[in-house]
Amino acid sequence: MFHFSSRSGMLWALVLMGLVFFVACSSVNEKREAQAGSAISDPDIHHHNAGFSVQRTSAEWKTLLPPKTFEVMRNESTERAFSSELNDQKEVGVYYCASCGQALFDSKDKYDSGTGWPSYTQPISSETVGTRDDNQLFMTRTEVHCSRCGGHLGHVFDDGPAPTGLRYCLNGVALSFKGRGEAPPELLK
């Protein structure tokens, strides 16, 4: 670990770490701005809008979704850990895409990963979610999105429990929950 012989040395180290973080975040924002500027016919900067059965422009998604849900699902943001009430949800039911209403995860596959985000061992079906490499934040992760609308859900990791060994670590604002027997949300067309 680091050993600082003076307070000024520690202060300089903190300033340097802050500067590195600021530059890294700025480059991510510049990349998003560049993507937004290069979108000719559709201002939706979401990384993979084409090819999904449910498509909307960024402006349309913004009117359909609450602000936090829009930021997470369309701009690939992340909600704060332990901020979603779905993290502690214990009822039996189904978790749906908050953008389009597609059924994604069953409560029988939910578990407490201790991360602060709702976590699952597998989706309802392999066809309900898609994945892609995510190289942001100086590492490679596997991003998870809804297969109908492309909405960003979270990430999948290979450190989950049996039977799959997977941990689908998702943003609660990207999901809606309906208990068994409740009517599912209406599918967005």
Coordinates of N, CA, C and O in Angstrom, one line a residue:
M1 N 0.8 -1.2 0.0 CA 0.0 0.0 0.0 C 0.9 1.2 0.0 O 2.1 1.2 0.2
F2 N 0.3 2.4 -0.1 CA 1.0 3.6 -0.1 C 1.3 4.1 1.3 O 0.5 3.9 2.2
H3 N 2.5 4.7 1.4 CA 2.9 5.3 2.7 C 3.2 6.8 2.5 O 4.1 7.1 1.6
F4 N 2.5 7.7 3.1 CA 2.8 9.1 2.9 C 3.5 9.6 4.2 O 3.0 9.4 5.3
S5 N 4.6 10.3 4.0 CA 5.3 10.8 5.1 C 4.8 12.2 5.6 O 5.1 12.6 6.7
S6 N 4.0 12.8 4.8 CA 3.4 14.1 5.1 C 2.0 14.3 4.6 O 1.6 13.6 3.7
R7 N 1.3 15.2 5.2 CA 0.0 15.5 4.8 C 0.0 16.1 3.4 O -0.9 15.8 2.6
S8 N 1.0 16.8 3.0 CA 1.0 17.4 1.7 C 1.2 16.3 0.6 O 0.6 16.4 -0.4
G9 N 2.0 15.3 1.0 CA 2.1 14.2 0.0 C 0.8 13.5 -0.2 O 0.4 13.1 -1.3
M10 N 0.0 13.3 0.9 CA -1.3 12.7 0.7 C -2.2 13.5 -0.1 O -3.0 13.1 -0.9
L11 N -2.2 14.8 0.2 CA -3.0 15.8 -0.5 C -2.7 15.8 -2.0 O -3.6 15.7 -2.8
W12 N -1.5 15.8 -2.4 CA -1.1 15.7 -3.8 C -1.6 14.4 -4.4 O -2.0 14.4 -5.6
A13 N -1.5 13.3 -3.7 CA -2.0 12.0 -4.3 C -3.5 12.1 -4.5 O -4.0 11.6 -5.5
L14 N -4.2 12.7 -3.6 CA -5.7 12.8 -3.7 C -6.0 13.7 -4.9 O -6.9 13.4 -5.7
V15 N -5.3 14.8 -5.1 CA -5.5 15.7 -6.2 C -5.2 15.0 -7.5 O -6.0 15.1 -8.5
L16 N -4.2 14.2 -7.6 CA -3.8 13.5 -8.8 C -4.9 12.5 -9.1 O -5.3 12.3 -10.3
M17 N -5.4 11.7 -8.1 CA -6.4 10.7 -8.4 C -7.7 11.4 -8.8 O -8.4 10.9 -9.7
G18 N -8.0 12.6 -8.3 CA -9.2 13.3 -8.7 C -9.1 13.8 -10.1 O -10.0 13.7 -10.9
L19 N -7.9 14.2 -10.5 CA -7.6 14.7 -11.9 C -7.8 13.5 -12.9 O -8.4 13.7 -13.9
V20 N -7.2 12.3 -12.5 CA -7.4 11.2 -13.4 C -8.8 10.8 -13.6 O -9.3 10.5 -14.7
F21 N -9.6 10.8 -12.5 CA -11.0 10.5 -12.5 C -11.8 11.5 -13.4 O -12.6 11.1 -14.3
F22 N -11.5 12.8 -13.3 CA -12.1 13.8 -14.0 C -11.8 13.7 -15.5 O -12.7 13.8 -16.4
V23 N -10.6 13.4 -15.9 CA -10.2 13.2 -17.3 C -10.9 12.0 -17.9 O -11.4 12.0 -19.0
A24 N -11.0 10.9 -17.1 CA -11.6 9.7 -17.6 C -13.1 9.9 -17.8 O -13.7 9.5 -18.8
C25 N -13.8 10.6 -16.9 CA -15.2 10.9 -17.1 C -15.4 11.8 -18.2 O -16.4 11.7 -18.9
S26 N -14.5 12.8 -18.4 CA -14.7 13.7 -19.5 C -14.6 13.0 -20.8 O -15.3 13.3 -21.8
S27 N -13.7 12.0 -21.0 CA -13.5 11.3 -22.2 C -14.8 10.5 -22.5 O -15.2 10.4 -23.7
V28 N -15.4 9.9 -21.5 CA -16.7 9.2 -21.7 C -17.8 10.1 -22.2 O -18.5 9.8 -23.2
N29 N -17.9 11.3 -21.6 CA -18.9 12.3 -22.0 C -18.6 12.8 -23.4 O -19.5 13.0 -24.2
E30 N -17.3 13.0 -23.8 CA -17.0 13.5 -25.1 C -17.3 12.4 -26.2 O -17.8 12.7 -27.2
K31 N -17.1 11.1 -25.8 CA -17.5 10.1 -26.7 C -19.0 10.1 -27.0 O -19.5 9.9 -28.1
R32 N -19.8 10.2 -25.9 CA -21.3 10.3 -26.0 C -21.7 11.5 -26.9 O -22.6 11.4 -27.7
E33 N -21.1 12.7 -26.6 CA -21.4 13.8 -27.4 C -21.0 13.6 -28.9 O -21.8 14.0 -29.8
A34 N -19.9 13.0 -29.2 CA -19.5 12.7 -30.6 C -20.5 11.8 -31.2 O -20.9 11.9 -32.4
Q35 N -21.0 10.7 -30.5 CA -22.0 9.8 -31.0 C -23.3 10.6 -31.3 O -23.9 10.3 -32.3
A36 N -23.7 11.4 -30.4 CA -24.9 12.2 -30.6 C -24.8 13.1 -31.8 O -25.7 13.2 -32.6
G37 N -23.6 13.7 -32.0 CA -23.4 14.6 -33.2 C -23.4 13.8 -34.5 O -23.7 14.4 -35.5
S38 N -23.0 12.5 -34.4 CA -22.9 11.8 -35.7 C -24.2 11.1 -36.1 O -24.3 10.5 -37.1
A39 N -25.3 11.1 -35.2 CA -26.5 10.5 -35.5 C -27.2 11.4 -36.5 O -27.6 12.5 -36.2
I40 N -27.4 10.9 -37.7 CA -28.0 11.7 -38.8 C -29.5 11.8 -38.7 O -30.1 12.8 -38.6
S41 N -30.2 10.6 -38.7 CA -31.6 10.6 -38.8 C -32.3 10.3 -37.5 O -33.5 10.6 -37.3
D42 N -31.6 9.8 -36.5 CA -32.2 9.5 -35.2 C -31.3 10.0 -34.1 O -30.2 9.6 -34.0
P43 N -31.8 10.9 -33.3 CA -31.0 11.5 -32.2 C -30.8 10.5 -31.1 O -30.1 10.9 -30.1
D44 N -31.3 9.3 -31.1 CA -31.1 8.4 -30.0 C -29.7 7.9 -30.0 O -29.2 7.3 -30.9
I45 N -28.9 8.3 -29.0 CA -27.5 7.9 -28.9 C -27.3 6.5 -28.3 O -26.1 6.1 -28.2
H46 N -28.3 5.8 -28.0 CA -28.2 4.5 -27.4 C -27.4 3.6 -28.4 O -27.6 3.7 -29.6
H47 N -26.5 2.8 -27.9 CA -25.5 2.2 -28.7 C -26.0 1.2 -29.8 O -25.3 0.9 -30.7
H48 N -27.2 0.7 -29.7 CA -27.7 -0.2 -30.6 C -29.2 -0.1 -30.8 O -29.9 -1.1 -30.6
N49 N -29.6 1.0 -31.3 CA -31.1 1.2 -31.5 C -31.6 0.4 -32.7 O -32.8 0.0 -32.6
A50 N -30.8 0.2 -33.7 CA -31.3 -0.5 -34.9 C -31.5 -2.0 -34.6 O -30.7 -2.6 -33.9
G51 N -32.5 -2.6 -35.3 CA -32.6 -4.0 -35.2 C -33.6 -4.5 -34.1 O -33.8 -5.7 -34.0
F52 N -34.1 -3.6 -33.3 CA -35.1 -4.0 -32.2 C -36.5 -3.8 -32.7 O -36.8 -2.9 -33.5
S53 N -37.4 -4.6 -32.2 CA -38.8 -4.5 -32.7 C -39.5 -3.3 -32.1 O -40.4 -2.8 -32.7
V54 N -39.0 -2.7 -31.0 CA -39.6 -1.5 -30.5 C -38.5 -0.4 -30.6 O -37.4 -0.6 -30.0
Q55 N -38.7 0.6 -31.3 CA -37.8 1.7 -31.6 C -38.4 3.0 -31.4 O -39.6 3.2 -31.8
R56 N -37.7 3.9 -30.7 CA -38.2 5.3 -30.5 C -36.9 6.2 -30.6 O -35.8 5.8 -30.4
T57 N -37.2 7.5 -30.9 CA -36.1 8.4 -30.9 C -35.8 8.7 -29.4 O -36.6 8.4 -28.5
S58 N -34.7 9.4 -29.2 CA -34.3 9.8 -27.8 C -35.4 10.7 -27.3 O -35.8 10.5 -26.1
A59 N -35.9 11.6 -28.1 CA -36.9 12.5 -27.6 C -38.2 11.8 -27.2 O -38.9 12.1 -26.2
E60 N -38.6 10.7 -28.0 CA -39.7 9.9 -27.7 C -39.5 9.2 -26.4 O -40.4 9.1 -25.5
W61 N -38.4 8.5 -26.2 CA -38.1 7.8 -25.0 C -38.2 8.7 -23.8 O -38.7 8.4 -22.7
K62 N -37.7 9.9 -24.0 CA -37.6 10.9 -22.9 C -39.0 11.2 -22.4 O -39.2 11.5 -21.2
T63 N -40.0 11.3 -23.3 CA -41.4 11.6 -22.9 C -42.1 10.3 -22.3 O -43.0 10.5 -21.5
L64 N -41.6 9.1 -22.6 CA -42.2 7.9 -22.2 C -41.7 7.4 -20.8 O -42.4 6.7 -20.1
L65 N -40.5 7.7 -20.5 CA -39.8 7.2 -19.3 C -39.6 8.2 -18.2 O -39.3 9.4 -18.6
P66 N -39.6 7.8 -17.0 CA -39.2 8.8 -15.9 C -37.7 9.1 -16.1 O -37.0 8.3 -16.7
P67 N -37.3 10.3 -15.6 CA -35.9 10.7 -15.8 C -34.8 9.7 -15.5 O -33.9 9.5 -16.2
K68 N -34.9 9.1 -14.3 CA -33.9 8.2 -13.9 C -33.9 6.9 -14.8 O -32.8 6.4 -15.1
T69 N -35.0 6.5 -15.1 CA -35.1 5.3 -16.0 C -34.6 5.6 -17.4 O -33.8 4.8 -18.0
F70 N -34.9 6.8 -17.9 CA -34.3 7.3 -19.2 C -32.8 7.3 -19.1 O -32.1 6.8 -20.0
E71 N -32.2 7.9 -18.1 CA -30.8 8.0 -18.0 C -30.1 6.6 -18.0 O -29.1 6.4 -18.6
V72 N -30.7 5.7 -17.2 CA -30.1 4.3 -17.2 C -30.3 3.5 -18.5 O -29.4 3.0 -19.0
M73 N -31.6 3.5 -18.9 CA -31.9 2.6 -20.1 C -31.5 3.2 -21.4 O -31.1 2.4 -22.3
R74 N -31.5 4.5 -21.6 CA -31.1 5.0 -22.9 C -29.7 5.6 -23.0 O -29.1 5.7 -24.0
N75 N -29.2 6.0 -21.8 CA -27.8 6.6 -21.8 C -26.8 5.7 -21.0 O -25.7 6.2 -20.7
E76 N -27.2 4.5 -20.7 CA -26.4 3.5 -20.0 C -25.8 4.0 -18.7 O -24.6 3.7 -18.4
S77 N -26.5 4.8 -18.0 CA -26.1 5.3 -16.7 C -26.3 4.1 -15.7 O -26.8 3.0 -16.0
T78 N -25.9 4.3 -14.4 CA -26.1 3.3 -13.4 C -26.7 4.0 -12.2 O -26.2 5.0 -11.7
E79 N -27.7 3.4 -11.6 CA -28.3 3.9 -10.4 C -27.4 3.6 -9.2 O -26.6 2.7 -9.3
R80 N -27.5 4.4 -8.2 CA -26.7 4.3 -7.0 C -27.1 2.9 -6.3 O -28.2 2.5 -6.3
A81 N -26.1 2.2 -5.8 CA -26.3 0.9 -5.1 C -27.2 1.1 -3.9 O -27.2 2.2 -3.3
F82 N -28.0 0.1 -3.7 CA -29.0 0.1 -2.6 C -30.0 1.1 -2.7 O -30.7 1.4 -1.7
S83 N -30.2 1.8 -3.8 CA -31.2 2.8 -4.0 C -32.6 2.3 -4.5 O -33.6 3.0 -4.4
S84 N -32.6 1.1 -5.0 CA -33.8 0.6 -5.6 C -34.6 -0.3 -4.6 O -34.0 -1.2 -4.0
E85 N -35.9 -0.1 -4.5 CA -36.7 -0.9 -3.7 C -36.8 -2.4 -4.2 O -37.1 -3.3 -3.4
L86 N -36.5 -2.6 -5.5 CA -36.5 -3.9 -6.0 C -35.3 -4.8 -5.5 O -35.4 -6.0 -5.6
N87 N -34.3 -4.1 -5.0 CA -33.2 -4.9 -4.5 C -33.6 -5.8 -3.3 O -33.2 -6.9 -3.2
D88 N -34.6 -5.3 -2.5 CA -35.1 -6.0 -1.4 C -36.4 -6.8 -1.6 O -37.0 -7.3 -0.7
Q89 N -36.9 -6.7 -2.8 CA -38.2 -7.3 -3.2 C -38.1 -8.9 -3.0 O -37.2 -9.5 -3.5
K90 N -39.0 -9.4 -2.2 CA -39.0 -10.8 -1.9 C -40.2 -11.6 -2.4 O -40.3 -12.8 -2.3
E91 N -41.2 -10.8 -3.0 CA -42.4 -11.4 -3.5 C -42.2 -12.3 -4.7 O -41.2 -12.1 -5.4
V92 N -43.1 -13.3 -4.8 CA -43.1 -14.2 -6.0 C -43.7 -13.4 -7.2 O -44.8 -12.9 -7.0
G93 N -43.0 -13.4 -8.3 CA -43.6 -12.7 -9.5 C -42.5 -12.6 -10.6 O -41.6 -13.4 -10.6
V94 N -42.8 -11.6 -11.5 CA -42.0 -11.5 -12.7 C -41.5 -10.0 -12.8 O -42.2 -9.1 -12.4
Y95 N -40.2 -9.9 -13.2 CA -39.6 -8.6 -13.5 C -39.7 -8.3 -15.0 O -39.2 -9.1 -15.8
Y96 N -40.2 -7.1 -15.3 CA -40.4 -6.7 -16.7 C -39.5 -5.5 -17.1 O -39.0 -4.8 -16.2
C97 N -39.2 -5.4 -18.4 CA -38.5 -4.2 -18.9 C -39.3 -3.0 -18.6 O -40.5 -2.9 -19.0
A98 N -38.7 -2.0 -18.0 CA -39.4 -0.7 -17.6 C -39.7 0.1 -18.9 O -40.5 1.0 -18.8
S99 N -39.0 -0.2 -20.0 CA -39.2 0.6 -21.2 C -40.3 0.0 -22.1 O -41.2 0.8 -22.5
C100 N -40.3 -1.3 -22.3 CA -41.3 -1.9 -23.3 C -42.2 -2.9 -22.7 O -43.2 -3.3 -23.3
G101 N -42.0 -3.3 -21.4 CA -42.9 -4.3 -20.8 C -42.7 -5.7 -21.0 O -43.4 -6.6 -20.6
Q102 N -41.6 -6.1 -21.7 CA -41.3 -7.5 -21.9 C -40.9 -8.2 -20.6 O -40.1 -7.7 -19.8
A103 N -41.4 -9.4 -20.4 CA -41.0 -10.2 -19.2 C -39.5 -10.6 -19.4 O -39.1 -11.1 -20.4
L104 N -38.7 -10.4 -18.3 CA -37.3 -10.6 -18.4 C -36.8 -11.6 -17.4 O -36.0 -12.5 -17.7
F105 N -37.2 -11.5 -16.1 CA -36.6 -12.3 -15.0 C -37.7 -12.8 -14.1 O -38.7 -12.1 -13.8
D106 N -37.6 -14.0 -13.6 CA -38.5 -14.6 -12.7 C -38.0 -14.5 -11.3 O -36.7 -14.6 -11.1
S107 N -38.8 -14.3 -10.3 CA -38.4 -14.1 -8.9 C -37.7 -15.3 -8.4 O -36.8 -15.3 -7.5
K108 N -38.0 -16.5 -8.9 CA -37.3 -17.8 -8.4 C -35.8 -17.7 -8.7 O -35.0 -18.5 -8.1
D109 N -35.4 -16.9 -9.7 CA -34.0 -16.8 -10.0 C -33.3 -15.6 -9.4 O -32.1 -15.3 -9.7
K110 N -34.0 -14.8 -8.5 CA -33.4 -13.7 -7.9 C -32.7 -14.1 -6.6 O -33.1 -15.0 -5.9
Y111 N -31.6 -13.4 -6.3 CA -30.9 -13.7 -5.0 C -30.2 -12.5 -4.5 O -30.1 -11.5 -5.3
D112 N -29.8 -12.5 -3.3 CA -29.1 -11.3 -2.7 C -27.6 -11.5 -2.9 O -27.0 -12.3 -2.3
S113 N -27.1 -10.7 -3.8 CA -25.7 -10.8 -4.2 C -24.8 -9.9 -3.2 O -23.6 -10.0 -3.3
G114 N -25.5 -9.0 -2.5 CA -24.8 -8.1 -1.6 C -24.2 -6.9 -2.3 O -23.5 -6.1 -1.6
T115 N -24.5 -6.8 -3.6 CA -23.9 -5.6 -4.3 C -24.7 -4.4 -4.2 O -24.2 -3.3 -4.5
G116 N -26.0 -4.5 -3.9 CA -26.9 -3.3 -3.8 C -27.7 -3.2 -5.0 O -28.5 -2.2 -5.2
W117 N -27.7 -4.1 -6.0 CA -28.5 -4.1 -7.2 C -29.2 -5.4 -7.3 O -28.7 -6.5 -6.9
P118 N -30.5 -5.4 -7.8 CA -31.2 -6.7 -8.0 C -30.4 -7.6 -8.8 O -29.8 -7.2 -9.9
S119 N -30.2 -8.9 -8.4 CA -29.4 -9.8 -9.1 C -30.1 -11.1 -9.3 O -30.9 -11.6 -8.5
Y120 N -29.8 -11.7 -10.5 CA -30.5 -13.0 -10.9 C -29.5 -13.9 -11.5 O -28.5 -13.5 -12.0
T121 N -29.8 -15.2 -11.4 CA -28.9 -16.2 -12.0 C -29.2 -16.4 -13.5 O -28.3 -16.9 -14.2
Q122 N -30.4 -16.1 -14.0 CA -30.7 -16.3 -15.4 C -31.9 -15.5 -15.8 O -32.8 -15.2 -14.9
P123 N -32.1 -15.2 -17.0 CA -33.3 -14.6 -17.5 C -34.4 -15.6 -17.7 O -34.1 -16.8 -17.7
I124 N -35.6 -15.2 -17.9 CA -36.8 -16.1 -18.1 C -36.5 -17.0 -19.3 O -36.7 -18.2 -19.4
S125 N -35.9 -16.4 -20.4 CA -35.5 -17.1 -21.6 C -34.3 -16.4 -22.2 O -34.1 -15.2 -22.0
S126 N -33.4 -17.2 -22.9 CA -32.2 -16.6 -23.5 C -32.6 -15.6 -24.5 O -31.8 -14.7 -24.9
E127 N -33.8 -15.6 -25.0 CA -34.3 -14.7 -26.1 C -34.7 -13.3 -25.5 O -35.0 -12.4 -26.3
T128 N -34.9 -13.2 -24.2 CA -35.5 -12.0 -23.7 C -34.4 -10.9 -23.4 O -34.7 -9.7 -23.3
V129 N -33.2 -11.3 -23.3 CA -32.1 -10.3 -23.2 C -31.0 -10.6 -24.2 O -30.8 -11.7 -24.7
G130 N -30.3 -9.5 -24.5 CA -29.1 -9.6 -25.3 C -27.9 -9.1 -24.6 O -28.0 -8.4 -23.5
T131 N -26.7 -9.4 -25.1 CA -25.5 -8.9 -24.4 C -24.5 -8.3 -25.5 O -24.6 -8.6 -26.7
R132 N -23.6 -7.5 -25.0 CA -22.5 -7.0 -25.8 C -21.4 -6.6 -24.9 O -21.6 -6.4 -23.7
D133 N -20.2 -6.5 -25.4 CA -19.0 -6.1 -24.7 C -19.1 -4.6 -24.3 O -19.6 -3.8 -25.2
D134 N -18.8 -4.3 -23.1 CA -18.8 -2.9 -22.6 C -17.4 -2.6 -22.1 O -16.9 -3.1 -21.2
N135 N -16.7 -1.7 -22.9 CA -15.3 -1.4 -22.5 C -15.2 0.0 -21.8 O -14.1 0.5 -21.8
Q136 N -16.2 0.5 -21.2 CA -16.1 1.7 -20.5 C -15.5 1.5 -19.1 O -15.4 0.3 -18.7
L137 N -15.1 2.5 -18.5 CA -14.5 2.5 -17.1 C -13.3 1.6 -17.0 O -13.0 0.9 -16.0
F138 N -12.4 1.6 -18.0 CA -11.1 1.0 -18.0 C -11.1 -0.6 -17.8 O -10.2 -1.2 -17.3
M139 N -12.3 -1.2 -18.1 CA -12.4 -2.6 -18.0 C -13.4 -3.2 -19.0 O -14.1 -2.4 -19.6
T140 N -13.3 -4.5 -19.3 CA -14.3 -5.1 -20.2 C -15.3 -5.8 -19.3 O -15.0 -6.6 -18.5
R141 N -16.6 -5.4 -19.5 CA -17.7 -6.1 -18.9 C -18.7 -6.5 -19.9 O -18.5 -6.2 -21.1
T142 N -19.7 -7.3 -19.6 CA -20.7 -7.7 -20.5 C -22.0 -7.0 -20.1 O -22.6 -7.2 -19.1
E143 N -22.4 -6.1 -21.0 CA -23.6 -5.3 -20.8 C -24.8 -6.2 -21.2 O -24.8 -7.0 -22.1
V144 N -25.9 -6.0 -20.5 CA -27.2 -6.7 -20.7 C -28.2 -5.7 -21.1 O -28.4 -4.7 -20.5
H145 N -29.0 -6.0 -22.2 CA -30.1 -5.2 -22.6 C -31.3 -6.0 -23.0 O -31.2 -7.2 -23.2
C146 N -32.4 -5.3 -23.0 CA -33.7 -5.9 -23.4 C -33.7 -6.3 -24.9 O -33.2 -5.4 -25.7
S147 N -34.1 -7.4 -25.3 CA -34.0 -7.9 -26.7 C -35.1 -7.2 -27.5 O -35.0 -7.2 -28.7
R148 N -36.2 -6.6 -26.9 CA -37.2 -6.0 -27.7 C -36.9 -4.5 -28.0 O -37.2 -4.0 -29.1
C149 N -36.4 -3.8 -27.0 CA -36.2 -2.3 -27.2 C -34.8 -1.9 -27.1 O -34.5 -0.7 -27.3
G150 N -33.9 -2.8 -26.7 CA -32.5 -2.4 -26.6 C -32.1 -1.6 -25.3 O -31.0 -1.2 -25.2
G151 N -33.1 -1.5 -24.4 CA -32.9 -0.7 -23.2 C -31.8 -1.4 -22.3 O -31.8 -2.6 -22.1
H152 N -30.8 -0.5 -21.8 CA -29.8 -1.0 -21.0 C -30.3 -1.4 -19.6 O -31.1 -0.7 -19.0
L153 N -30.0 -2.7 -19.2 CA -30.5 -3.2 -17.9 C -29.4 -3.2 -16.9 O -29.6 -3.0 -15.7
G154 N -28.2 -3.6 -17.2 CA -27.1 -3.7 -16.3 C -26.0 -4.5 -16.9 O -25.7 -4.4 -18.1
H155 N -25.4 -5.4 -16.1 CA -24.3 -6.2 -16.6 C -24.4 -7.7 -16.1 O -25.1 -7.9 -15.1
V156 N -23.8 -8.6 -16.8 CA -23.7 -10.0 -16.3 C -22.3 -10.4 -16.0 O -21.4 -10.0 -16.7
F157 N -22.1 -11.0 -14.9 CA -20.7 -11.5 -14.4 C -20.7 -13.0 -14.2 O -21.8 -13.6 -13.9
D158 N -19.6 -13.6 -14.2 CA -19.5 -15.0 -14.0 C -19.1 -15.4 -12.6 O -18.5 -16.4 -12.4
D159 N -19.6 -14.6 -11.6 CA -19.3 -15.0 -10.2 C -20.6 -15.3 -9.4 O -20.6 -15.1 -8.2
G160 N -21.6 -15.7 -10.1 CA -22.9 -16.0 -9.5 C -23.0 -17.4 -8.9 O -22.1 -18.2 -9.1
P161 N -24.1 -17.7 -8.2 CA -24.2 -19.0 -7.6 C -24.7 -20.1 -8.6 O -25.0 -19.8 -9.8
A162 N -24.7 -21.3 -8.2 CA -25.3 -22.4 -9.0 C -26.8 -22.1 -9.2 O -27.4 -21.4 -8.5
P163 N -27.4 -22.6 -10.3 CA -26.9 -23.5 -11.2 C -26.1 -23.0 -12.4 O -25.4 -23.7 -13.1
T164 N -26.2 -21.6 -12.6 CA -25.6 -21.1 -13.8 C -24.2 -20.5 -13.6 O -23.4 -20.4 -14.5
G165 N -23.9 -20.1 -12.4 CA -22.6 -19.4 -12.1 C -22.6 -18.0 -12.6 O -21.6 -17.3 -12.6
L166 N -23.8 -17.5 -13.0 CA -23.9 -16.1 -13.5 C -24.6 -15.2 -12.5 O -25.4 -15.6 -11.7
R167 N -24.2 -13.9 -12.6 CA -24.9 -12.9 -11.8 C -25.3 -11.8 -12.7 O -24.5 -11.0 -13.2
Y168 N -26.6 -11.7 -13.0 CA -27.2 -10.6 -13.8 C -27.4 -9.5 -12.8 O -28.4 -9.6 -12.0
C169 N -26.6 -8.5 -12.8 CA -26.6 -7.4 -11.8 C -27.3 -6.2 -12.5 O -26.7 -5.6 -13.5
L170 N -28.5 -5.9 -12.1 CA -29.4 -5.0 -12.9 C -29.7 -3.8 -12.2 O -29.8 -3.8 -10.9
N171 N -30.0 -2.7 -12.9 CA -30.5 -1.5 -12.3 C -32.0 -1.6 -12.0 O -32.8 -2.0 -12.9
G172 N -32.4 -1.4 -10.8 CA -33.8 -1.5 -10.5 C -34.7 -0.6 -11.3 O -35.9 -1.0 -11.6
V173 N -34.3 0.6 -11.6 CA -35.1 1.5 -12.4 C -35.3 1.0 -13.8 O -36.2 1.5 -14.5
A174 N -34.6 0.0 -14.3 CA -34.8 -0.5 -15.6 C -35.8 -1.7 -15.6 O -36.1 -2.2 -16.6
L175 N -36.4 -2.0 -14.4 CA -37.3 -3.1 -14.2 C -38.6 -2.6 -13.6 O -38.6 -1.6 -12.9
S176 N -39.7 -3.3 -13.9 CA -40.9 -3.2 -13.1 C -41.3 -4.6 -12.6 O -40.9 -5.6 -13.3
F177 N -42.0 -4.7 -11.5 CA -42.3 -6.0 -10.9 C -43.8 -6.1 -10.8 O -44.5 -5.2 -10.5
K178 N -44.3 -7.3 -11.1 CA -45.7 -7.7 -11.0 C -45.7 -9.0 -10.2 O -45.0 -10.0 -10.7
G179 N -46.5 -9.1 -9.1 CA -46.6 -10.3 -8.4 C -47.4 -11.4 -9.2 O -48.2 -11.0 -10.1
R180 N -47.3 -12.6 -8.8 CA -48.0 -13.7 -9.4 C -49.5 -13.4 -9.3 O -50.0 -13.0 -8.3
G181 N -50.2 -13.6 -10.4 CA -51.6 -13.3 -10.5 C -51.9 -11.9 -10.9 O -53.1 -11.6 -11.3
E182 N -51.0 -10.9 -10.8 CA -51.2 -9.6 -11.3 C -51.1 -9.5 -12.8 O -50.3 -10.3 -13.4
A183 N -51.8 -8.6 -13.4 CA -51.8 -8.5 -14.9 C -50.4 -7.9 -15.3 O -49.9 -7.0 -14.6
P184 N -49.8 -8.4 -16.3 CA -48.5 -7.9 -16.7 C -48.6 -6.5 -17.3 O -49.8 -6.1 -17.7
P185 N -47.6 -5.7 -17.4 CA -47.7 -4.4 -18.0 C -48.0 -4.5 -19.5 O -47.7 -5.5 -20.1
E186 N -48.6 -3.5 -20.0 CA -48.9 -3.5 -21.4 C -47.6 -3.4 -22.2 O -46.7 -2.6 -21.9
L187 N -47.5 -4.2 -23.3 CA -46.3 -4.2 -24.1 C -46.3 -3.0 -25.0 O -47.3 -2.7 -25.7
L188 N -45.2 -2.2 -25.0 CA -45.1 -1.1 -25.9 C -44.9 -1.6 -27.3 O -44.2 -2.5 -27.5
K189 N -45.6 -1.0 -28.2 CA -45.5 -1.5 -29.6 C -44.7 -0.5 -30.4 O -44.4 0.5 -30.1

